[in-house]
C-alpha cells in the first residue's frame, strides 16, 4: 500500500535519457498480466489547486471547477484519470507477471475508457484506489490490457467511481494468447448502448474543438499526467511516432466539458458515465477536431448521448462515445453497499487490516 501523500504524480518516473537509451528487456518476450492481483493506492489528497489546474489544462471555464467562495470546488468528470495515473506510471509492473522495460512502457498509449461516476469528487477529499487487470487481448501490431479502478473516499468508504482503462502497447504481444481475463459480472463494465453507424447516420449537430500547438505541455503540467511521448519529440520518435501526440484523456476531457455544458447545465455532479469504444487516430498539434452528436435519448430520468470525434481528414479520433447524465432535478441514487467478494468489499477489508 502507498502511504498518505500529497497529490502523487510522476515525479519519480525514470529520467528522460533512459527512455531514449534502454532496449527491450527480452526481445519478443510477451506481456503477461497478473490476473487476480490487486494494487492499492492509499489516500490520494485532492486539493483545490489540482482540481482547478486540471480544468484550466483542458480550457474549461466552468465556475463549478473554480469558484471556491461557496463550497469545495468540484472535480472535472475526467479528473479520475489523474488520480489513477500514478499507478499506471509507477506501479504497472505490480499488475504483471514480469516487469516492463522503460522502452515498453513508453509504447503504452490510451486505447479506451469507461468511467461510471457514483458521486462527484470535491477538493479536500482523500481517495483510496484499488485496481486489477480484468482483460487482455491481442491487437494488430500490439496488444491491449484493461485495468479496473475502484475509487472510494479514504475516510468514509463512499464510492466515487468505477473506471475501466484500456492501454494499447505498440509492438508488444501476449505471446500465443489472443484473449484472456476475468469474465465475471463483477469484473466487467455494464454493456454500452449499441453504437451508431457513423458512416451512414447524420449527426444531430457538431461542435468544433480547437487544439493548440502547446496543448500537450499545458495538459501535462496542469493534470500532473506525464508521459514523454506527448511532450518530448525525441522520445515520441523513438517510440515510432511521427511527432508528439495529444493525450487521449485531454481530448476526452474537452468532449466532456462540451457535453456537460450542453446537456447538464454546467453541473458536473449530474454526470453518471462517460465511455469510448476506442481512441483511434492520433491527435497531432495544432489541429481542429469535430465533436459529432448523433443521438440524445431522455429516458428514466437520464440523458444518454451518443457521439464521436473526427479530425480534419474525417478520420475518427474517438469512436462509440457514450455520455450519460441525470436530468435536471434528479437526485443521484445512493451507491449500493459493497457485495461480498467484490472489489469494493475487498478494499474495505484491506483498509481495516491496515
PDB file of N, CA, C and O in Angstrom, residues 264-339:
ATOM      1  N   UNK A 264     -26.079  19.020 -19.218  1.00  0.00           N
ATOM      2  CA  UNK A 264     -26.310  19.001 -17.767  1.00  0.00           C
ATOM      3  C   UNK A 264     -26.168  20.386 -17.149  1.00  0.00           C
ATOM      4  O   UNK A 264     -25.866  20.508 -15.949  1.00  0.00           O
ATOM      5  N   UNK A 265     -26.400  21.418 -17.962  1.00  0.00           N
ATOM      6  CA  UNK A 265     -26.460  22.795 -17.450  1.00  0.00           C
ATOM      7  C   UNK A 265     -25.214  23.174 -16.643  1.00  0.00           C
ATOM      8  O   UNK A 265     -25.311  23.811 -15.598  1.00  0.00           O
ATOM      9  N   UNK A 266     -24.057  22.735 -17.115  1.00  0.00           N
ATOM     10  CA  UNK A 266     -22.778  23.036 -16.459  1.00  0.00           C
ATOM     11  C   UNK A 266     -22.665  22.454 -15.051  1.00  0.00           C
ATOM     12  O   UNK A 266     -21.859  22.926 -14.244  1.00  0.00           O
ATOM     13  N   UNK A 267     -23.461  21.437 -14.754  1.00  0.00           N
ATOM     14  CA  UNK A 267     -23.418  20.805 -13.438  1.00  0.00           C
ATOM     15  C   UNK A 267     -22.721  19.451 -13.558  1.00  0.00           C
ATOM     16  O   UNK A 267     -23.335  18.456 -13.956  1.00  0.00           O
ATOM     17  N   UNK A 268     -21.429  19.359 -13.222  1.00  0.00           N
ATOM     18  CA  UNK A 268     -20.718  18.086 -13.377  1.00  0.00           C
ATOM     19  C   UNK A 268     -21.199  16.996 -12.434  1.00  0.00           C
ATOM     20  O   UNK A 268     -20.960  15.818 -12.674  1.00  0.00           O
ATOM     21  N   UNK A 269     -21.917  17.376 -11.357  1.00  0.00           N
ATOM     22  CA  UNK A 269     -22.397  16.356 -10.424  1.00  0.00           C
ATOM     23  C   UNK A 269     -23.492  15.491 -11.041  1.00  0.00           C
ATOM     24  O   UNK A 269     -23.825  14.433 -10.508  1.00  0.00           O
ATOM     25  N   UNK A 270     -24.079  15.932 -12.157  1.00  0.00           N
ATOM     26  CA  UNK A 270     -25.110  15.138 -12.827  1.00  0.00           C
ATOM     27  C   UNK A 270     -24.536  14.077 -13.770  1.00  0.00           C
ATOM     28  O   UNK A 270     -25.260  13.206 -14.250  1.00  0.00           O
ATOM     29  N   UNK A 271     -23.240  14.130 -14.031  1.00  0.00           N
ATOM     30  CA  UNK A 271     -22.621  13.153 -14.943  1.00  0.00           C
ATOM     31  C   UNK A 271     -22.593  11.784 -14.278  1.00  0.00           C
ATOM     32  O   UNK A 271     -22.153  11.645 -13.132  1.00  0.00           O
ATOM     33  N   UNK A 272     -23.052  10.766 -15.012  1.00  0.00           N
ATOM     34  CA  UNK A 272     -23.094   9.407 -14.475  1.00  0.00           C
ATOM     35  C   UNK A 272     -22.139   8.445 -15.184  1.00  0.00           C
ATOM     36  O   UNK A 272     -21.641   7.503 -14.574  1.00  0.00           O
ATOM     37  N   UNK A 273     -21.901   8.679 -16.457  1.00  0.00           N
ATOM     38  CA  UNK A 273     -20.999   7.782 -17.188  1.00  0.00           C
ATOM     39  C   UNK A 273     -20.444   8.482 -18.422  1.00  0.00           C
ATOM     40  O   UNK A 273     -21.155   9.245 -19.076  1.00  0.00           O
ATOM     41  N   UNK A 274     -19.177   8.239 -18.695  1.00  0.00           N
ATOM     42  CA  UNK A 274     -18.583   8.674 -19.951  1.00  0.00           C
ATOM     43  C   UNK A 274     -17.655   7.563 -20.420  1.00  0.00           C
ATOM     44  O   UNK A 274     -16.830   7.054 -19.652  1.00  0.00           O
ATOM     45  N   UNK A 275     -17.832   7.156 -21.684  1.00  0.00           N
ATOM     46  CA  UNK A 275     -17.102   5.989 -22.181  1.00  0.00           C
ATOM     47  C   UNK A 275     -16.790   6.149 -23.660  1.00  0.00           C
ATOM     48  O   UNK A 275     -17.458   6.902 -24.379  1.00  0.00           O
ATOM     49  N   UNK A 276     -15.766   5.423 -24.100  1.00  0.00           N
ATOM     50  CA  UNK A 276     -15.430   5.342 -25.519  1.00  0.00           C
ATOM     51  C   UNK A 276     -15.188   3.888 -25.872  1.00  0.00           C
ATOM     52  O   UNK A 276     -14.731   3.102 -25.040  1.00  0.00           O
ATOM     53  N   UNK A 277     -15.490   3.547 -27.110  1.00  0.00           N
ATOM     54  CA  UNK A 277     -15.132   2.209 -27.581  1.00  0.00           C
ATOM     55  C   UNK A 277     -13.669   2.141 -27.986  1.00  0.00           C
ATOM     56  O   UNK A 277     -13.019   1.128 -27.788  1.00  0.00           O
ATOM     57  N   UNK A 278     -13.157   3.202 -28.568  1.00  0.00           N
ATOM     58  CA  UNK A 278     -11.740   3.213 -28.950  1.00  0.00           C
ATOM     59  C   UNK A 278     -11.268   4.635 -29.190  1.00  0.00           C
ATOM     60  O   UNK A 278     -12.011   5.470 -29.708  1.00  0.00           O
ATOM     61  N   UNK A 279     -10.024   4.890 -28.802  1.00  0.00           N
ATOM     62  CA  UNK A 279      -9.310   6.097 -29.183  1.00  0.00           C
ATOM     63  C   UNK A 279      -8.454   5.696 -30.385  1.00  0.00           C
ATOM     64  O   UNK A 279      -7.540   4.881 -30.252  1.00  0.00           O
ATOM     65  N   UNK A 280      -8.738   6.251 -31.547  1.00  0.00           N
ATOM     66  CA  UNK A 280      -8.147   5.725 -32.777  1.00  0.00           C
ATOM     67  C   UNK A 280      -7.067   6.636 -33.336  1.00  0.00           C
ATOM     68  O   UNK A 280      -5.913   6.537 -32.960  1.00  0.00           O
ATOM     69  N   UNK A 281      -7.407   7.511 -34.258  1.00  0.00           N
ATOM     70  CA  UNK A 281      -6.392   8.331 -34.918  1.00  0.00           C
ATOM     71  C   UNK A 281      -5.679   9.221 -33.905  1.00  0.00           C
ATOM     72  O   UNK A 281      -6.308   9.824 -33.032  1.00  0.00           O
ATOM     73  N   UNK A 282      -4.363   9.283 -34.002  1.00  0.00           N
ATOM     74  CA  UNK A 282      -3.594  10.158 -33.126  1.00  0.00           C
ATOM     75  C   UNK A 282      -3.940  11.618 -33.395  1.00  0.00           C
ATOM     76  O   UNK A 282      -4.258  11.995 -34.527  1.00  0.00           O
ATOM     77  N   UNK A 283      -3.857  12.434 -32.346  1.00  0.00           N
ATOM     78  CA  UNK A 283      -4.125  13.869 -32.469  1.00  0.00           C
ATOM     79  C   UNK A 283      -2.782  14.601 -32.442  1.00  0.00           C
ATOM     80  O   UNK A 283      -2.099  14.633 -31.412  1.00  0.00           O
ATOM     81  N   UNK A 284      -2.411  15.152 -33.588  1.00  0.00           N
ATOM     82  CA  UNK A 284      -1.184  15.937 -33.687  1.00  0.00           C
ATOM     83  C   UNK A 284      -1.541  17.415 -33.536  1.00  0.00           C
ATOM     84  O   UNK A 284      -2.630  17.844 -33.898  1.00  0.00           O
ATOM     85  N   UNK A 285      -0.582  18.177 -33.043  1.00  0.00           N
ATOM     86  CA  UNK A 285      -0.860  19.577 -32.687  1.00  0.00           C
ATOM     87  C   UNK A 285      -0.068  20.537 -33.563  1.00  0.00           C
ATOM     88  O   UNK A 285       1.093  20.252 -33.884  1.00  0.00           O
ATOM     89  N   UNK A 286      -0.689  21.686 -33.921  1.00  0.00           N
ATOM     90  CA  UNK A 286      -2.088  22.084 -33.680  1.00  0.00           C
ATOM     91  C   UNK A 286      -3.020  21.433 -34.685  1.00  0.00           C
ATOM     92  O   UNK A 286      -2.593  20.946 -35.731  1.00  0.00           O
ATOM     93  N   UNK A 287      -4.314  21.443 -34.370  1.00  0.00           N
ATOM     94  CA  UNK A 287      -5.298  20.882 -35.286  1.00  0.00           C
ATOM     95  C   UNK A 287      -6.697  21.331 -34.849  1.00  0.00           C
ATOM     96  O   UNK A 287      -6.864  21.973 -33.813  1.00  0.00           O
ATOM     97  N   UNK A 288      -7.681  20.966 -35.637  1.00  0.00           N
ATOM     98  CA  UNK A 288      -9.084  21.219 -35.295  1.00  0.00           C
ATOM     99  C   UNK A 288      -9.840  19.898 -35.343  1.00  0.00           C
ATOM    100  O   UNK A 288      -9.780  19.186 -36.347  1.00  0.00           O
ATOM    101  N   UNK A 289     -10.506  19.567 -34.258  1.00  0.00           N
ATOM    102  CA  UNK A 289     -11.318  18.354 -34.183  1.00  0.00           C
ATOM    103  C   UNK A 289     -12.792  18.735 -34.229  1.00  0.00           C
ATOM    104  O   UNK A 289     -13.163  19.875 -33.936  1.00  0.00           O
ATOM    105  N   UNK A 290     -13.626  17.750 -34.569  1.00  0.00           N
ATOM    106  CA  UNK A 290     -15.070  17.972 -34.602  1.00  0.00           C
ATOM    107  C   UNK A 290     -15.779  16.925 -33.763  1.00  0.00           C
ATOM    108  O   UNK A 290     -15.614  15.716 -33.990  1.00  0.00           O
ATOM    109  N   UNK A 291     -16.521  17.398 -32.770  1.00  0.00           N
ATOM    110  CA  UNK A 291     -17.390  16.529 -31.977  1.00  0.00           C
ATOM    111  C   UNK A 291     -18.711  16.389 -32.717  1.00  0.00           C
ATOM    112  O   UNK A 291     -19.345  17.385 -33.059  1.00  0.00           O
ATOM    113  N   UNK A 292     -19.117  15.132 -32.970  1.00  0.00           N
ATOM    114  CA  UNK A 292     -20.389  14.875 -33.657  1.00  0.00           C
ATOM    115  C   UNK A 292     -21.341  14.168 -32.689  1.00  0.00           C
ATOM    116  O   UNK A 292     -21.015  13.094 -32.164  1.00  0.00           O
ATOM    117  N   UNK A 293     -22.487  14.764 -32.451  1.00  0.00           N
ATOM    118  CA  UNK A 293     -23.508  14.181 -31.581  1.00  0.00           C
ATOM    119  C   UNK A 293     -24.589  13.564 -32.448  1.00  0.00           C
ATOM    120  O   UNK A 293     -25.225  14.255 -33.256  1.00  0.00           O
ATOM    121  N   UNK A 294     -24.811  12.252 -32.311  1.00  0.00           N
ATOM    122  CA  UNK A 294     -25.752  11.526 -33.167  1.00  0.00           C
ATOM    123  C   UNK A 294     -27.108  11.285 -32.514  1.00  0.00           C
ATOM    124  O   UNK A 294     -28.116  11.136 -33.207  1.00  0.00           O
ATOM    125  N   UNK A 295     -27.139  11.211 -31.192  1.00  0.00           N
ATOM    126  CA  UNK A 295     -28.411  10.925 -30.511  1.00  0.00           C
ATOM    127  C   UNK A 295     -28.345  11.434 -29.090  1.00  0.00           C
ATOM    128  O   UNK A 295     -27.270  11.471 -28.471  1.00  0.00           O
ATOM    129  N   UNK A 296     -29.504  11.824 -28.554  1.00  0.00           N
ATOM    130  CA  UNK A 296     -29.626  12.241 -27.156  1.00  0.00           C
ATOM    131  C   UNK A 296     -30.987  11.758 -26.670  1.00  0.00           C
ATOM    132  O   UNK A 296     -32.020  12.391 -26.914  1.00  0.00           O
ATOM    133  N   UNK A 297     -31.003  10.624 -25.993  1.00  0.00           N
ATOM    134  CA  UNK A 297     -32.247   9.996 -25.559  1.00  0.00           C
ATOM    135  C   UNK A 297     -32.543  10.354 -24.105  1.00  0.00           C
ATOM    136  O   UNK A 297     -31.698  10.166 -23.222  1.00  0.00           O
ATOM    137  N   UNK A 298     -33.752  10.837 -23.836  1.00  0.00           N
ATOM    138  CA  UNK A 298     -34.211  11.135 -22.484  1.00  0.00           C
ATOM    139  C   UNK A 298     -35.082   9.963 -22.023  1.00  0.00           C
ATOM    140  O   UNK A 298     -36.151   9.710 -22.578  1.00  0.00           O
ATOM    141  N   UNK A 299     -34.638   9.246 -20.994  1.00  0.00           N
ATOM    142  CA  UNK A 299     -35.386   8.085 -20.518  1.00  0.00           C
ATOM    143  C   UNK A 299     -34.986   7.782 -19.082  1.00  0.00           C
ATOM    144  O   UNK A 299     -33.797   7.820 -18.732  1.00  0.00           O
ATOM    145  N   UNK A 300     -35.997   7.470 -18.241  1.00  0.00           N
ATOM    146  CA  UNK A 300     -35.760   7.070 -16.850  1.00  0.00           C
ATOM    147  C   UNK A 300     -34.876   8.075 -16.116  1.00  0.00           C
ATOM    148  O   UNK A 300     -33.920   7.707 -15.419  1.00  0.00           O
ATOM    149  N   UNK A 301     -35.208   9.349 -16.249  1.00  0.00           N
ATOM    150  CA  UNK A 301     -34.505  10.436 -15.549  1.00  0.00           C
ATOM    151  C   UNK A 301     -33.040  10.538 -15.943  1.00  0.00           C
ATOM    152  O   UNK A 301     -32.219  11.068 -15.182  1.00  0.00           O
ATOM    153  N   UNK A 302     -32.714  10.020 -17.126  1.00  0.00           N
ATOM    154  CA  UNK A 302     -31.345  10.100 -17.637  1.00  0.00           C
ATOM    155  C   UNK A 302     -31.354  10.632 -19.067  1.00  0.00           C
ATOM    156  O   UNK A 302     -32.331  10.473 -19.804  1.00  0.00           O
ATOM    157  N   UNK A 303     -30.235  11.240 -19.448  1.00  0.00           N
ATOM    158  CA  UNK A 303     -29.998  11.617 -20.831  1.00  0.00           C
ATOM    159  C   UNK A 303     -28.792  10.827 -21.310  1.00  0.00           C
ATOM    160  O   UNK A 303     -27.712  10.892 -20.697  1.00  0.00           O
ATOM    161  N   UNK A 304     -28.971  10.044 -22.366  1.00  0.00           N
ATOM    162  CA  UNK A 304     -27.881   9.248 -22.932  1.00  0.00           C
ATOM    163  C   UNK A 304     -27.515   9.821 -24.297  1.00  0.00           C
ATOM    164  O   UNK A 304     -28.355   9.877 -25.196  1.00  0.00           O
ATOM    165  N   UNK A 305     -26.262  10.251 -24.430  1.00  0.00           N
ATOM    166  CA  UNK A 305     -25.790  10.918 -25.637  1.00  0.00           C
ATOM    167  C   UNK A 305     -24.778  10.012 -26.340  1.00  0.00           C
ATOM    168  O   UNK A 305     -23.847   9.489 -25.705  1.00  0.00           O
ATOM    169  N   UNK A 306     -24.967   9.821 -27.649  1.00  0.00           N
ATOM    170  CA  UNK A 306     -24.036   9.042 -28.465  1.00  0.00           C
ATOM    171  C   UNK A 306     -23.252   9.999 -29.353  1.00  0.00           C
ATOM    172  O   UNK A 306     -23.839  10.843 -30.033  1.00  0.00           O
ATOM    173  N   UNK A 307     -21.936   9.835 -29.394  1.00  0.00           N
ATOM    174  CA  UNK A 307     -21.089  10.815 -30.067  1.00  0.00           C
ATOM    175  C   UNK A 307     -19.801  10.179 -30.577  1.00  0.00           C
ATOM    176  O   UNK A 307     -19.459   9.058 -30.208  1.00  0.00           O
ATOM    177  N   UNK A 308     -19.108  10.891 -31.424  1.00  0.00           N
ATOM    178  CA  UNK A 308     -17.744  10.541 -31.789  1.00  0.00           C
ATOM    179  C   UNK A 308     -16.969  11.812 -32.080  1.00  0.00           C
ATOM    180  O   UNK A 308     -17.516  12.917 -32.006  1.00  0.00           O
ATOM    181  N   UNK A 309     -15.679  11.673 -32.374  1.00  0.00           N
ATOM    182  CA  UNK A 309     -14.818  12.808 -32.708  1.00  0.00           C
ATOM    183  C   UNK A 309     -14.032  12.460 -33.960  1.00  0.00           C
ATOM    184  O   UNK A 309     -13.496  11.337 -34.077  1.00  0.00           O
ATOM    185  N   UNK A 310     -13.970  13.393 -34.902  1.00  0.00           N
ATOM    186  CA  UNK A 310     -13.191  13.193 -36.130  1.00  0.00           C
ATOM    187  C   UNK A 310     -12.199  14.341 -36.289  1.00  0.00           C
ATOM    188  O   UNK A 310     -12.380  15.428 -35.734  1.00  0.00           O
ATOM    189  N   UNK A 311     -11.148  14.081 -37.097  1.00  0.00           N
ATOM    190  CA  UNK A 311     -10.174  15.136 -37.379  1.00  0.00           C
ATOM    191  C   UNK A 311     -10.509  15.829 -38.698  1.00  0.00           C
ATOM    192  O   UNK A 311     -11.557  15.558 -39.306  1.00  0.00           O
ATOM    193  N   UNK A 312      -9.621  16.678 -39.152  1.00  0.00           N
ATOM    194  CA  UNK A 312      -9.888  17.453 -40.370  1.00  0.00           C
ATOM    195  C   UNK A 312      -9.998  16.578 -41.603  1.00  0.00           C
ATOM    196  O   UNK A 312     -10.632  16.960 -42.594  1.00  0.00           O
ATOM    197  N   UNK A 313      -9.393  15.365 -41.549  1.00  0.00           N
ATOM    198  CA  UNK A 313      -9.484  14.417 -42.663  1.00  0.00           C
ATOM    199  C   UNK A 313     -10.680  13.478 -42.530  1.00  0.00           C
ATOM    200  O   UNK A 313     -10.784  12.503 -43.285  1.00  0.00           O
ATOM    201  N   UNK A 314     -11.537  13.756 -41.559  1.00  0.00           N
ATOM    202  CA  UNK A 314     -12.724  12.941 -41.267  1.00  0.00           C
ATOM    203  C   UNK A 314     -12.371  11.536 -40.779  1.00  0.00           C
ATOM    204  O   UNK A 314     -13.190  10.625 -40.839  1.00  0.00           O
ATOM    205  N   UNK A 315     -11.171  11.365 -40.288  1.00  0.00           N
ATOM    206  CA  UNK A 315     -10.796  10.099 -39.647  1.00  0.00           C
ATOM    207  C   UNK A 315     -11.262  10.149 -38.193  1.00  0.00           C
ATOM    208  O   UNK A 315     -11.135  11.183 -37.512  1.00  0.00           O
ATOM    209  N   UNK A 316     -11.790   9.047 -37.713  1.00  0.00           N
ATOM    210  CA  UNK A 316     -12.292   9.015 -36.346  1.00  0.00           C
ATOM    211  C   UNK A 316     -11.150   9.039 -35.339  1.00  0.00           C
ATOM    212  O   UNK A 316     -10.236   8.220 -35.389  1.00  0.00           O
ATOM    213  N   UNK A 317     -11.211   9.981 -34.435  1.00  0.00           N
ATOM    214  CA  UNK A 317     -10.271  10.094 -33.330  1.00  0.00           C
ATOM    215  C   UNK A 317     -10.795   9.315 -32.123  1.00  0.00           C
ATOM    216  O   UNK A 317     -10.043   8.618 -31.436  1.00  0.00           O
ATOM    217  N   UNK A 318     -12.086   9.436 -31.849  1.00  0.00           N
ATOM    218  CA  UNK A 318     -12.763   8.667 -30.807  1.00  0.00           C
ATOM    219  C   UNK A 318     -13.995   8.030 -31.424  1.00  0.00           C
ATOM    220  O   UNK A 318     -14.781   8.702 -32.097  1.00  0.00           O
ATOM    221  N   UNK A 319     -14.173   6.728 -31.188  1.00  0.00           N
ATOM    222  CA  UNK A 319     -15.337   6.024 -31.724  1.00  0.00           C
ATOM    223  C   UNK A 319     -16.265   5.574 -30.591  1.00  0.00           C
ATOM    224  O   UNK A 319     -15.825   5.330 -29.470  1.00  0.00           O
ATOM    225  N   UNK A 320     -17.554   5.472 -30.913  1.00  0.00           N
ATOM    226  CA  UNK A 320     -18.518   4.900 -29.978  1.00  0.00           C
ATOM    227  C   UNK A 320     -18.623   5.608 -28.657  1.00  0.00           C
ATOM    228  O   UNK A 320     -18.791   4.968 -27.604  1.00  0.00           O
ATOM    229  N   UNK A 321     -18.555   6.937 -28.657  1.00  0.00           N
ATOM    230  CA  UNK A 321     -18.625   7.673 -27.411  1.00  0.00           C
ATOM    231  C   UNK A 321     -20.013   7.625 -26.781  1.00  0.00           C
ATOM    232  O   UNK A 321     -21.031   7.684 -27.477  1.00  0.00           O
ATOM    233  N   UNK A 322     -20.052   7.499 -25.451  1.00  0.00           N
ATOM    234  CA  UNK A 322     -21.306   7.491 -24.685  1.00  0.00           C
ATOM    235  C   UNK A 322     -21.154   8.456 -23.513  1.00  0.00           C
ATOM    236  O   UNK A 322     -20.148   8.428 -22.795  1.00  0.00           O
ATOM    237  N   UNK A 323     -22.161   9.300 -23.331  1.00  0.00           N
ATOM    238  CA  UNK A 323     -22.204  10.240 -22.203  1.00  0.00           C
ATOM    239  C   UNK A 323     -23.579  10.122 -21.577  1.00  0.00           C
ATOM    240  O   UNK A 323     -24.599  10.235 -22.267  1.00  0.00           O
ATOM    241  N   UNK A 324     -23.622   9.871 -20.274  1.00  0.00           N
ATOM    242  CA  UNK A 324     -24.894   9.723 -19.556  1.00  0.00           C
ATOM    243  C   UNK A 324     -24.912  10.703 -18.392  1.00  0.00           C
ATOM    244  O   UNK A 324     -23.956  10.766 -17.603  1.00  0.00           O
ATOM    245  N   UNK A 325     -26.004  11.456 -18.279  1.00  0.00           N
ATOM    246  CA  UNK A 325     -26.161  12.366 -17.147  1.00  0.00           C
ATOM    247  C   UNK A 325     -27.599  12.323 -16.655  1.00  0.00           C
ATOM    248  O   UNK A 325     -28.514  11.900 -17.380  1.00  0.00           O
ATOM    249  N   UNK A 326     -27.788  12.730 -15.411  1.00  0.00           N
ATOM    250  CA  UNK A 326     -29.135  12.802 -14.842  1.00  0.00           C
ATOM    251  C   UNK A 326     -29.845  14.022 -15.399  1.00  0.00           C
ATOM    252  O   UNK A 326     -29.227  15.037 -15.710  1.00  0.00           O
ATOM    253  N   UNK A 327     -31.159  13.909 -15.530  1.00  0.00           N
ATOM    254  CA  UNK A 327     -31.936  15.069 -15.945  1.00  0.00           C
ATOM    255  C   UNK A 327     -31.990  16.071 -14.799  1.00  0.00           C
ATOM    256  O   UNK A 327     -31.701  15.742 -13.639  1.00  0.00           O
ATOM    257  N   UNK A 328     -32.355  17.305 -15.107  1.00  0.00           N
ATOM    258  CA  UNK A 328     -32.388  18.362 -14.098  1.00  0.00           C
ATOM    259  C   UNK A 328     -33.328  17.998 -12.957  1.00  0.00           C
ATOM    260  O   UNK A 328     -34.429  17.484 -13.174  1.00  0.00           O
ATOM    261  N   UNK A 329     -32.886  18.229 -11.734  1.00  0.00           N
ATOM    262  CA  UNK A 329     -33.718  17.974 -10.569  1.00  0.00           C
ATOM    263  C   UNK A 329     -33.748  16.539 -10.113  1.00  0.00           C
ATOM    264  O   UNK A 329     -34.469  16.203  -9.173  1.00  0.00           O
ATOM    265  N   UNK A 330     -32.961  15.672 -10.752  1.00  0.00           N
ATOM    266  CA  UNK A 330     -32.941  14.255 -10.381  1.00  0.00           C
ATOM    267  C   UNK A 330     -31.855  14.002  -9.362  1.00  0.00           C
ATOM    268  O   UNK A 330     -30.703  14.377  -9.565  1.00  0.00           O
ATOM    269  N   UNK A 331     -32.215  13.367  -8.265  1.00  0.00           N
ATOM    270  CA  UNK A 331     -31.224  13.034  -7.249  1.00  0.00           C
ATOM    271  C   UNK A 331     -30.453  11.808  -7.685  1.00  0.00           C
ATOM    272  O   UNK A 331     -31.023  10.860  -8.236  1.00  0.00           O
ATOM    273  N   UNK A 332     -29.161  11.840  -7.434  1.00  0.00           N
ATOM    274  CA  UNK A 332     -28.346  10.672  -7.742  1.00  0.00           C
ATOM    275  C   UNK A 332     -28.638   9.574  -6.732  1.00  0.00           C
ATOM    276  O   UNK A 332     -28.617   9.806  -5.524  1.00  0.00           O
ATOM    277  N   UNK A 333     -28.907   8.342  -7.203  1.00  0.00           N
ATOM    278  CA  UNK A 333     -29.175   7.259  -6.252  1.00  0.00           C
ATOM    279  C   UNK A 333     -27.948   6.959  -5.406  1.00  0.00           C
ATOM    280  O   UNK A 333     -26.815   7.088  -5.869  1.00  0.00           O
ATOM    281  N   UNK A 334     -28.203   6.569  -4.161  1.00  0.00           N
ATOM    282  CA  UNK A 334     -27.100   6.216  -3.279  1.00  0.00           C
ATOM    283  C   UNK A 334     -26.394   4.983  -3.803  1.00  0.00           C
ATOM    284  O   UNK A 334     -27.016   4.072  -4.358  1.00  0.00           O
ATOM    285  N   UNK A 335     -25.082   4.943  -3.608  1.00  0.00           N
ATOM    286  CA  UNK A 335     -24.317   3.787  -4.076  1.00  0.00           C
ATOM    287  C   UNK A 335     -24.690   2.565  -3.256  1.00  0.00           C
ATOM    288  O   UNK A 335     -24.944   2.634  -2.058  1.00  0.00           O
ATOM    289  N   UNK A 336     -24.716   1.404  -3.922  1.00  0.00           N
ATOM    290  CA  UNK A 336     -25.030   0.166  -3.226  1.00  0.00           C
ATOM    291  C   UNK A 336     -23.907  -0.171  -2.253  1.00  0.00           C
ATOM    292  O   UNK A 336     -22.741   0.125  -2.500  1.00  0.00           O
ATOM    293  N   UNK A 337     -24.240  -0.818  -1.116  1.00  0.00           N
ATOM    294  CA  UNK A 337     -23.171  -1.288  -0.238  1.00  0.00           C
ATOM    295  C   UNK A 337     -22.366  -2.355  -0.960  1.00  0.00           C
ATOM    296  O   UNK A 337     -22.891  -3.056  -1.831  1.00  0.00           O
ATOM    297  N   UNK A 338     -21.086  -2.491  -0.649  1.00  0.00           N
ATOM    298  CA  UNK A 338     -20.265  -3.464  -1.362  1.00  0.00           C
ATOM    299  C   UNK A 338     -20.753  -4.885  -1.137  1.00  0.00           C
ATOM    300  O   UNK A 338     -21.097  -5.275  -0.025  1.00  0.00           O
ATOM    301  N   UNK A 339     -20.784  -5.661  -2.229  1.00  0.00           N
ATOM    302  CA  UNK A 339     -21.177  -7.057  -2.141  1.00  0.00           C
ATOM    303  C   UNK A 339     -19.992  -7.903  -1.710  1.00  0.00           C
ATOM    304  O   UNK A 339     -18.849  -7.616  -2.057  1.00  0.00           O
TER     305      UNK A 339
END
